[in-house]
Amino acid sequence: MSRRITHWIDGKSWGGVAQRSGEVFDPALGTVAGHVDFAGEAEVDEAVAAASRAFETWRSSSLATRSSVLFAFRALLHARRDEVAAVLTAEHGKVLSDAAGEVQRGLEVVDFACGVPHLLKGGFSENASTNVDVYSIRQPLGVVGVITPFNFPAMVPLWFVPLAIACGNTVVLKPSEKDPSAPVLLAELFSEAGLPDGVFNVVHGDKVAVDRVLSHPDVKAVSFVGSTPVARYVYETGTRNGKRVQALGGAKNHMVVLPDADLDLATDAAVSAGFGSAGERCMAISVVVAVDPVGNQLVERMAKRIADIRVGDGRRPGCDMGPLVTRAHRDRVASYLDDGVTAGASLVVDGRSHPVDGEDDGFWLGPTLFDHVEPSQALYTDEIFGPVLSVVRAPSYEAAVELVNANPYGNGVAIFTNDGGAARRFQHEIEVGMVGVNVPIPVPVSYYSFGGWKQSLFGDSHAYGPDAIHFYTRTKAVTSRWLDPSHGGLNLGFPQNT
Ligand code: NAD
């Protein structure tokens, strides 16, 4: 039965009568599972108005109140993580174990946000001048717009929303229209956790909704994640309209394998990081740089491992890799296979002939491996965002570093080696924001910040971790002199947090 997915504004479902809507698929079945309302300007204005009203009181809520709401939300999300994972699998297609991992990584940011009283501490200088103290305080910005992509419908909102509200802001989230249900479920859980109405709102839609968020005078900051062209547009438009913007973009992540690497470890890592979530991860490995003479052995081992990957409906036990998110995306990714062959790359494993444990109409494409890919070919230059892994041969360590540094993206990179000196030199020289040493997907833990360099990020702040506290607050420096002595009333009770 087809469902209707509506907005969440001021603590309740909103809509069901939108003039425009979009189809939401079950990608493993290839069927339409529901329709999602698309917001026009009026709905975005309604959500921003609710968030603005809520900000008047939420900005003054005590740190104890904010962290207790976050602790309650954390407990609810823990308790209902399987339900959230099932929603992710149904709309995105990733297998259930991977969906559970997504919820877990989001929960880690919630853990970090629970410590907000510590994070919002300012500085204090006693007696900067005689009887004069100087201190700094952090204050929220107001309404924050959060715009997120299809590939992590729960985790990416959780990178931003808990920390934005922990800092005293209110939020209007515009998630991907392709898999919109999980963000609404998160909003319901926040409500159940005691978050006041209007602090967190969700509006669905496309460019129309995004453009209104970017132009609305009451939206003070925007956190965006998506493809590079849209990230650049969001950054340029938002900053032109006077907003603080962080816009995380696309990626082309390399894994450099030096000849001294443990080849079994490197093979497992490349195959897992290349094909997990069907390659629809911004930190997926899409290029393996095999430094001579390791190429032939590595490609041979990878081809063997790929044959064991079980592609199928993510709800079926034992499946490793699900379908792609939409038919159009599957067709786009598949078009690179013929184009790659025409361009002269060697097709080692053809994903179109991989067996599938699922319904015929699902948006399937099995894992594909190309060897001898050249940096001028579309296989290398484009962000494919699917289960297509390219091997580029490099004559030396220096050539491998040169290749990575010349790439316009700079999200993640990994080196596989047993030489500590080479690894240390690599992390110093490489122009990429997140580096893995014998770790293929180096997504930082929640108390470090997540973000790429070059065209993988527009703006100065990375996501979550310490950068988020800076991004979601502005500082005020207070210079104060008090006459001495001052008088206070008596209170013999034990001090309590209220
Ligand atoms: P996308 O850029 O198509 O969409 C992202 C968001 O922008 C969605 O909410 C979408 O509705 C909106 N949008 C799309 N086109 C728009 C337009 N013309 N104007 C205004 N808004 C628009 O990205 P996607 O396909 O949903 O997600 C995949 C992309 O996201 C990949 O490029 C991937 O690398 C990137 N990504 C990056 C990171 C990171 O941390 N750097 C993380 C996850 C995904």
XYZ file of C-alpha atoms and ligand atoms in Angstrom:
542
model
C 0.000 0.000 0.000
C 1.352 3.421 -0.927
C 2.167 5.676 2.043
C 2.104 9.462 2.258
C 5.141 11.035 3.905
C 4.411 14.471 5.303
C 6.383 17.334 6.827
C 6.977 17.651 10.575
C 6.385 21.211 11.729
C 5.935 22.576 15.248
C 5.823 19.111 16.824
C 3.298 17.477 14.496
C 2.727 16.003 11.069
C 1.972 18.669 8.566
C 0.559 18.270 5.075
C -0.772 15.416 3.009
C -2.354 17.874 0.622
C 0.736 19.221 -1.098
C 0.342 20.287 -4.683
C 3.632 18.666 -5.545
C 4.963 15.326 -4.345
C 7.644 12.810 -5.239
C 7.741 9.035 -5.535
C 9.618 7.026 -2.910
C 10.748 3.584 -4.078
C 11.445 0.261 -2.499
C 14.675 -0.230 -4.461
C 14.935 -3.974 -3.830
C 11.454 -4.541 -5.282
C 11.578 -1.760 -7.848
C 8.119 -0.579 -6.783
C 6.708 2.750 -5.588
C 6.380 2.450 -1.814
C 5.023 5.898 -1.081
C 4.733 9.560 -1.984
C 6.420 12.419 -0.206
C 5.023 15.948 0.003
C 7.196 18.591 -1.620
C 7.279 21.888 0.256
C 6.676 25.134 -1.545
C 7.819 28.466 -0.120
C 4.759 28.616 2.153
C 5.592 25.348 3.949
C 9.225 26.346 4.430
C 8.071 29.713 5.799
C 5.741 27.875 8.190
C 8.598 25.715 9.455
C 10.977 28.671 9.831
C 8.271 30.605 11.699
C 7.784 27.667 14.095
C 11.552 27.418 14.593
C 11.834 31.179 15.183
C 9.094 31.103 17.825
C 10.699 28.097 19.527
C 14.096 29.807 19.515
C 12.825 32.555 21.832
C 12.608 30.074 24.723
C 15.001 27.310 23.613
C 17.944 29.749 23.415
C 17.519 30.400 27.154
C 16.982 26.765 28.148
C 19.509 25.581 30.711
C 22.373 23.348 29.680
C 20.991 20.741 32.098
C 17.640 20.775 30.257
C 19.278 20.442 26.849
C 21.505 17.557 27.855
C 18.657 15.727 29.578
C 16.601 15.901 26.355
C 19.586 14.561 24.433
C 20.113 11.724 26.913
C 16.417 10.800 26.598
C 16.639 10.912 22.792
C 19.758 8.727 22.941
C 17.920 6.120 25.035
C 14.933 6.115 22.651
C 17.093 5.794 19.559
C 19.017 2.934 21.182
C 15.765 1.182 22.002
C 14.320 1.670 18.513
C 17.462 1.355 16.423
C 16.177 -1.777 14.634
C 13.039 0.059 13.569
C 15.112 2.956 12.197
C 17.447 0.511 10.416
C 14.468 -1.249 8.808
C 13.186 2.082 7.458
C 16.635 2.838 6.024
C 16.819 -0.536 4.273
C 13.297 -0.230 2.874
C 13.894 3.175 1.242
C 17.641 3.312 0.589
C 18.289 -0.366 -0.096
C 21.424 -0.858 2.037
C 21.511 -4.211 3.841
C 20.163 -4.312 7.408
C 23.565 -4.761 9.077
C 24.884 -1.720 7.224
C 21.767 0.271 8.179
C 22.345 -0.674 11.835
C 25.924 0.578 11.476
C 24.603 3.878 10.123
C 22.387 4.315 13.194
C 25.332 3.451 15.443
C 27.586 6.104 13.873
C 24.786 8.652 14.261
C 24.329 7.663 17.896
C 27.994 8.382 18.531
C 27.392 12.026 17.628
C 24.409 12.056 20.004
C 26.757 10.747 22.734
C 29.093 13.645 22.005
C 26.218 16.159 22.043
C 25.102 14.892 25.481
C 28.289 16.461 26.847
C 27.178 19.905 25.732
C 27.713 21.677 29.082
C 31.406 20.892 28.892
C 31.593 21.824 25.217
C 30.042 25.251 25.666
C 32.423 26.416 28.379
C 33.981 29.783 27.644
C 37.228 31.322 28.874
C 37.694 33.484 31.966
C 40.444 35.928 32.942
C 40.248 37.147 36.508
C 41.623 40.616 37.196
C 42.504 41.448 33.606
C 42.718 44.942 35.035
C 42.299 45.798 38.729
C 38.869 44.418 39.757
C 38.031 43.851 36.105
C 37.269 40.351 34.806
C 37.051 39.398 31.131
C 35.271 36.311 29.884
C 33.811 34.844 26.753
C 30.468 33.128 26.301
C 29.041 31.119 23.406
C 25.533 31.908 22.196
C 23.354 30.187 19.585
C 22.777 31.679 16.133
C 19.002 31.194 15.710
C 17.305 29.040 13.082
C 19.691 26.640 11.330
C 18.861 25.015 7.980
C 20.149 21.473 7.472
C 20.038 19.935 3.967
C 21.045 16.303 3.569
C 21.700 13.667 0.855
C 20.090 10.297 0.153
C 22.956 8.022 1.115
C 22.808 8.385 4.919
C 19.202 9.400 5.674
C 19.683 9.029 9.460
C 23.407 9.487 10.101
C 23.975 12.728 8.219
C 21.017 14.513 9.920
C 22.444 13.178 13.200
C 25.821 14.765 12.373
C 24.137 18.166 12.611
C 20.777 18.255 14.406
C 21.798 17.114 17.945
C 24.715 19.551 18.091
C 22.776 22.460 16.589
C 20.036 22.119 19.200
C 22.513 21.328 21.994
C 24.036 24.737 21.269
C 20.610 26.376 21.686
C 19.596 26.743 18.034
C 16.414 25.538 16.391
C 16.456 23.556 13.137
C 14.641 23.180 9.836
C 15.854 19.985 8.141
C 15.311 19.376 4.414
C 16.316 15.717 3.928
C 16.691 13.900 0.625
C 13.382 13.382 -1.137
C 14.551 9.875 -2.146
C 14.401 8.350 1.367
C 12.524 10.816 3.581
C 10.968 8.580 6.292
C 13.903 8.098 8.690
C 14.342 11.849 9.382
C 10.644 12.122 10.335
C 11.069 9.163 12.681
C 14.016 10.969 14.299
C 11.830 14.055 14.763
C 9.141 11.934 16.435
C 11.742 10.445 18.777
C 13.034 13.911 19.683
C 9.481 14.956 20.469
C 9.000 11.877 22.641
C 12.277 12.722 24.379
C 10.806 16.050 25.485
C 12.181 18.432 22.872
C 9.780 21.403 22.779
C 7.613 21.823 19.670
C 9.242 23.802 16.895
C 12.857 23.213 17.953
C 13.299 20.564 15.239
C 11.212 20.686 12.060
C 11.400 18.632 8.861
C 10.278 19.857 5.439
C 10.550 17.625 2.399
C 11.099 18.622 -1.178
C 13.558 19.627 -3.841
C 15.314 22.757 -5.084
C 12.240 24.905 -4.365
C 12.475 24.126 -0.636
C 16.268 24.441 -0.590
C 16.144 27.821 -2.316
C 13.668 29.143 0.254
C 15.883 27.956 3.112
C 18.808 29.735 1.439
C 16.923 33.007 0.971
C 14.834 33.157 4.156
C 16.052 36.090 6.261
C 15.417 34.257 9.558
C 17.677 31.308 8.684
C 21.063 32.225 10.128
C 23.206 29.248 9.150
C 23.095 26.281 6.781
C 24.745 22.864 7.054
C 24.654 21.025 3.724
C 25.853 17.618 2.511
C 25.480 16.446 -1.079
C 27.146 16.495 -4.482
C 29.821 19.065 -5.302
C 27.864 21.196 -7.818
C 24.962 21.603 -5.360
C 27.340 22.142 -2.421
C 29.053 24.964 -4.302
C 25.668 26.483 -5.206
C 24.410 26.250 -1.609
C 27.615 27.810 -0.267
C 27.635 30.676 -2.766
C 23.907 31.421 -2.468
C 23.762 31.087 1.308
C 26.813 33.244 1.999
C 25.589 35.856 -0.506
C 22.437 36.027 1.611
C 24.508 36.657 4.736
C 24.337 33.172 6.249
C 27.076 31.100 7.812
C 27.413 28.032 5.552
C 29.262 24.731 5.636
C 28.674 22.669 2.482
C 30.184 19.196 2.229
C 30.435 17.928 -1.337
C 31.324 14.862 -3.390
C 34.369 12.639 -3.351
C 36.712 10.364 -5.250
C 38.573 8.450 -2.572
C 41.854 6.687 -3.307
C 43.425 3.754 -1.549
C 47.167 3.580 -2.155
C 48.675 0.107 -1.809
C 52.461 0.033 -1.412
C 54.379 -3.130 -2.384
C 55.161 -3.983 1.266
C 51.485 -3.965 2.324
C 49.763 -7.024 3.758
C 47.965 -7.958 0.528
C 45.180 -9.967 2.157
C 44.357 -7.067 4.451
C 44.512 -4.593 1.556
C 42.321 -6.795 -0.641
C 39.633 -7.208 2.005
C 39.751 -3.492 2.751
C 39.456 -2.416 -0.889
C 36.557 -4.766 -1.605
C 34.688 -3.883 1.612
C 35.194 -0.140 1.203
C 34.483 -0.198 -2.521
C 31.247 -2.160 -2.473
C 29.769 -1.636 0.995
C 26.422 0.153 0.653
C 26.787 -0.473 -3.108
C 29.473 2.209 -3.278
C 26.930 4.885 -2.322
C 29.116 6.323 0.434
C 30.993 9.603 0.308
C 33.892 7.743 1.975
C 33.713 4.695 -0.324
C 36.975 3.746 -2.012
C 36.521 4.242 -5.749
C 40.148 4.141 -6.885
C 42.821 1.669 -5.822
C 46.276 2.982 -6.652
C 48.477 -0.088 -6.991
C 52.134 0.863 -6.708
C 54.399 -1.342 -8.877
C 54.851 -4.277 -8.761
C 51.804 -5.094 -6.635
C 49.066 -4.588 -9.287
C 48.614 -8.065 -10.825
C 48.509 -9.902 -7.495
C 46.133 -7.377 -5.987
C 43.699 -7.429 -8.925
C 43.671 -11.216 -8.980
C 42.838 -11.407 -5.254
C 40.184 -8.700 -5.500
C 38.422 -10.488 -8.365
C 38.262 -13.659 -6.250
C 36.833 -11.848 -3.220
C 34.256 -10.005 -5.347
C 32.850 -13.322 -6.582
C 31.842 -14.121 -2.967
C 29.796 -10.942 -2.451
C 26.146 -11.812 -2.048
C 24.005 -9.170 -3.771
C 20.330 -9.100 -2.868
C 17.422 -7.698 -0.918
C 18.938 -6.162 2.229
C 16.155 -7.699 4.346
C 17.244 -11.229 3.421
C 19.774 -12.763 5.797
C 23.267 -13.150 4.432
C 23.125 -10.420 1.790
C 26.210 -8.176 1.693
C 25.173 -5.579 -0.839
C 21.758 -4.195 -1.778
C 20.368 -2.416 -4.848
C 21.058 1.157 -5.922
C 18.728 3.851 -4.689
C 16.708 4.492 -7.870
C 16.431 3.003 -11.347
C 17.772 6.235 -12.870
C 20.856 6.114 -10.633
C 21.419 2.421 -11.413
C 21.232 3.150 -15.150
C 23.636 6.070 -14.825
C 26.168 3.967 -12.913
C 25.798 1.060 -15.361
C 26.510 3.386 -18.287
C 30.097 3.703 -17.031
C 30.709 0.016 -17.777
C 30.426 0.217 -21.570
C 31.999 3.675 -21.600
C 34.963 2.389 -19.574
C 35.592 -0.441 -22.031
C 35.319 1.937 -24.994
C 37.809 4.278 -23.317
C 40.318 1.408 -23.067
C 40.132 0.257 -19.428
C 40.144 -3.509 -18.722
C 36.840 -4.829 -17.383
C 37.935 -7.531 -14.918
C 34.586 -8.179 -13.190
C 31.301 -7.186 -14.876
C 28.630 -6.405 -12.268
C 25.818 -6.888 -14.777
C 26.295 -10.649 -14.682
C 26.563 -10.997 -10.885
C 23.868 -13.284 -9.351
C 21.140 -11.499 -7.372
C 19.109 -12.795 -4.423
C 16.117 -10.516 -5.002
C 13.153 -9.598 -7.171
C 13.810 -9.085 -10.881
C 12.610 -5.482 -10.942
C 14.968 -4.263 -8.173
C 17.556 -1.631 -9.073
C 20.442 -4.112 -9.200
C 23.991 -3.746 -10.320
C 26.635 -6.125 -9.022
C 30.203 -5.196 -8.079
C 32.383 -4.180 -11.013
C 36.177 -4.033 -11.190
C 38.232 -2.189 -13.816
C 42.001 -2.408 -14.149
C 44.493 -0.185 -16.004
C 42.253 2.849 -15.633
C 43.883 6.084 -16.810
C 43.424 9.412 -14.979
C 41.993 10.979 -18.148
C 39.081 8.500 -18.343
C 35.585 9.255 -17.007
C 35.894 6.199 -14.743
C 38.573 8.168 -12.893
C 37.429 11.782 -13.261
C 33.729 11.341 -12.350
C 32.192 10.603 -8.989
C 30.249 7.475 -10.027
C 28.711 6.781 -6.588
C 28.026 3.113 -7.251
C 29.671 -0.334 -7.066
C 32.429 0.372 -9.588
C 36.037 0.124 -8.424
C 38.919 1.287 -10.617
C 42.541 0.229 -10.318
C 45.137 2.743 -11.475
C 48.729 1.516 -11.746
C 51.420 3.850 -10.356
C 55.164 3.390 -10.903
C 56.190 4.748 -7.474
C 55.046 6.161 -4.128
C 55.758 9.672 -5.444
C 53.570 9.113 -8.523
C 50.736 7.830 -6.307
C 50.870 10.927 -4.079
C 51.013 13.188 -7.125
C 47.893 11.503 -8.541
C 45.895 11.910 -5.321
C 46.979 15.510 -4.824
C 46.068 16.447 -8.404
C 42.503 15.174 -7.908
C 39.971 17.985 -7.431
C 38.290 16.142 -4.545
C 39.887 15.660 -1.132
C 37.445 13.840 1.126
C 39.086 10.570 2.253
C 42.220 8.628 1.368
C 43.960 5.514 2.676
C 47.435 4.050 2.498
C 48.178 0.372 3.020
C 51.761 -0.364 4.010
C 53.877 -1.947 6.737
C 56.372 0.912 6.584
C 55.671 3.397 9.388
C 57.964 5.984 7.837
C 56.111 5.856 4.519
C 52.752 6.137 6.278
C 53.937 9.107 8.316
C 55.301 10.844 5.225
C 51.997 10.163 3.446
C 49.813 11.696 6.147
C 52.049 14.783 6.024
C 52.112 15.197 2.244
C 48.623 14.208 1.179
C 46.078 16.962 0.404
C 42.972 15.236 1.728
C 40.895 15.968 4.831
C 40.584 12.440 6.288
C 43.434 9.944 6.099
C 43.463 6.225 6.905
C 46.613 4.229 7.617
C 45.703 0.577 6.999
C 42.103 1.773 7.548
C 40.074 2.081 4.336
C 37.180 4.282 5.524
C 38.667 6.766 7.997
C 35.443 8.406 9.194
C 36.598 10.255 12.321
C 35.069 9.374 15.689
C 32.513 11.877 16.932
C 34.940 13.920 19.040
C 37.043 14.764 15.974
C 35.415 16.629 13.104
C 34.423 15.194 9.706
C 35.270 17.024 6.512
C 37.211 16.962 3.290
C 39.451 19.442 1.513
C 39.321 21.063 -1.918
C 36.004 20.482 -3.757
C 34.753 18.121 -1.043
C 33.981 21.019 1.299
C 32.973 24.639 0.840
C 33.321 26.728 3.999
C 35.622 26.706 6.989
C 33.990 24.287 9.417
C 33.886 20.527 9.300
C 30.892 18.556 10.613
C 30.384 17.437 14.248
C 33.206 17.319 16.828
C 34.761 20.577 18.037
C 34.141 22.378 14.709
C 30.374 22.024 15.234
C 30.493 23.935 18.496
C 32.220 26.805 16.703
C 29.880 26.636 13.717
C 26.635 26.650 15.729
C 27.589 29.413 18.180
C 28.978 32.912 18.135
C 31.170 34.174 20.921
C 30.718 37.248 23.002
C 33.517 38.744 25.127
C 32.370 40.439 28.344
C 34.478 42.901 30.316
C 33.038 43.354 33.806
C 33.733 45.308 36.992
C 31.815 44.721 40.246
C 31.987 46.788 43.390
C 33.104 44.826 46.437
C 31.545 43.619 48.722
C 28.296 42.393 47.148
C 25.434 40.793 49.039
C 23.500 37.608 48.308
C 20.658 35.972 50.246
C 21.078 32.897 52.443
C 20.328 29.452 50.996
C 21.364 26.451 53.063
C 19.979 23.827 50.625
C 22.226 21.521 48.592
C 22.850 23.113 45.158
C 20.798 21.541 42.347
C 20.908 21.753 38.560
C 17.774 23.404 37.238
P 22.476 15.859 -4.178
O 23.485 16.950 -4.279
O 21.745 15.477 -5.405
O 21.346 16.254 -3.094
C 21.676 16.692 -1.800
C 20.537 17.571 -1.283
O 20.427 18.737 -2.115
C 19.174 16.876 -1.306
O 18.464 17.258 -0.152
C 18.537 17.414 -2.578
O 17.121 17.482 -2.494
C 19.119 18.813 -2.693
N 19.301 19.249 -4.101
C 19.529 18.457 -5.183
N 19.682 19.217 -6.292
C 19.547 20.507 -5.906
C 19.620 21.748 -6.590
N 19.853 21.820 -7.907
N 19.451 22.889 -5.873
C 19.219 22.844 -4.553
N 19.149 21.679 -3.844
C 19.323 20.526 -4.502
O 23.212 14.611 -3.517
P 22.637 13.132 -3.346
O 22.591 12.481 -4.680
O 21.425 13.137 -2.500
O 23.811 12.482 -2.463
C 24.985 11.961 -3.002
C 26.098 12.992 -2.991
O 26.340 13.433 -1.662
C 27.416 12.411 -3.470
O 28.020 13.378 -4.289
C 28.197 12.204 -2.190
O 29.602 12.218 -2.329
C 27.738 13.359 -1.379
N 27.972 13.127 0.033
C 28.997 13.773 0.617
C 29.280 13.565 1.944
C 30.404 14.283 2.607
O 30.517 14.176 3.802
N 31.237 15.008 1.901
C 28.487 12.687 2.700
C 27.432 12.033 2.077
C 27.172 12.266 0.726
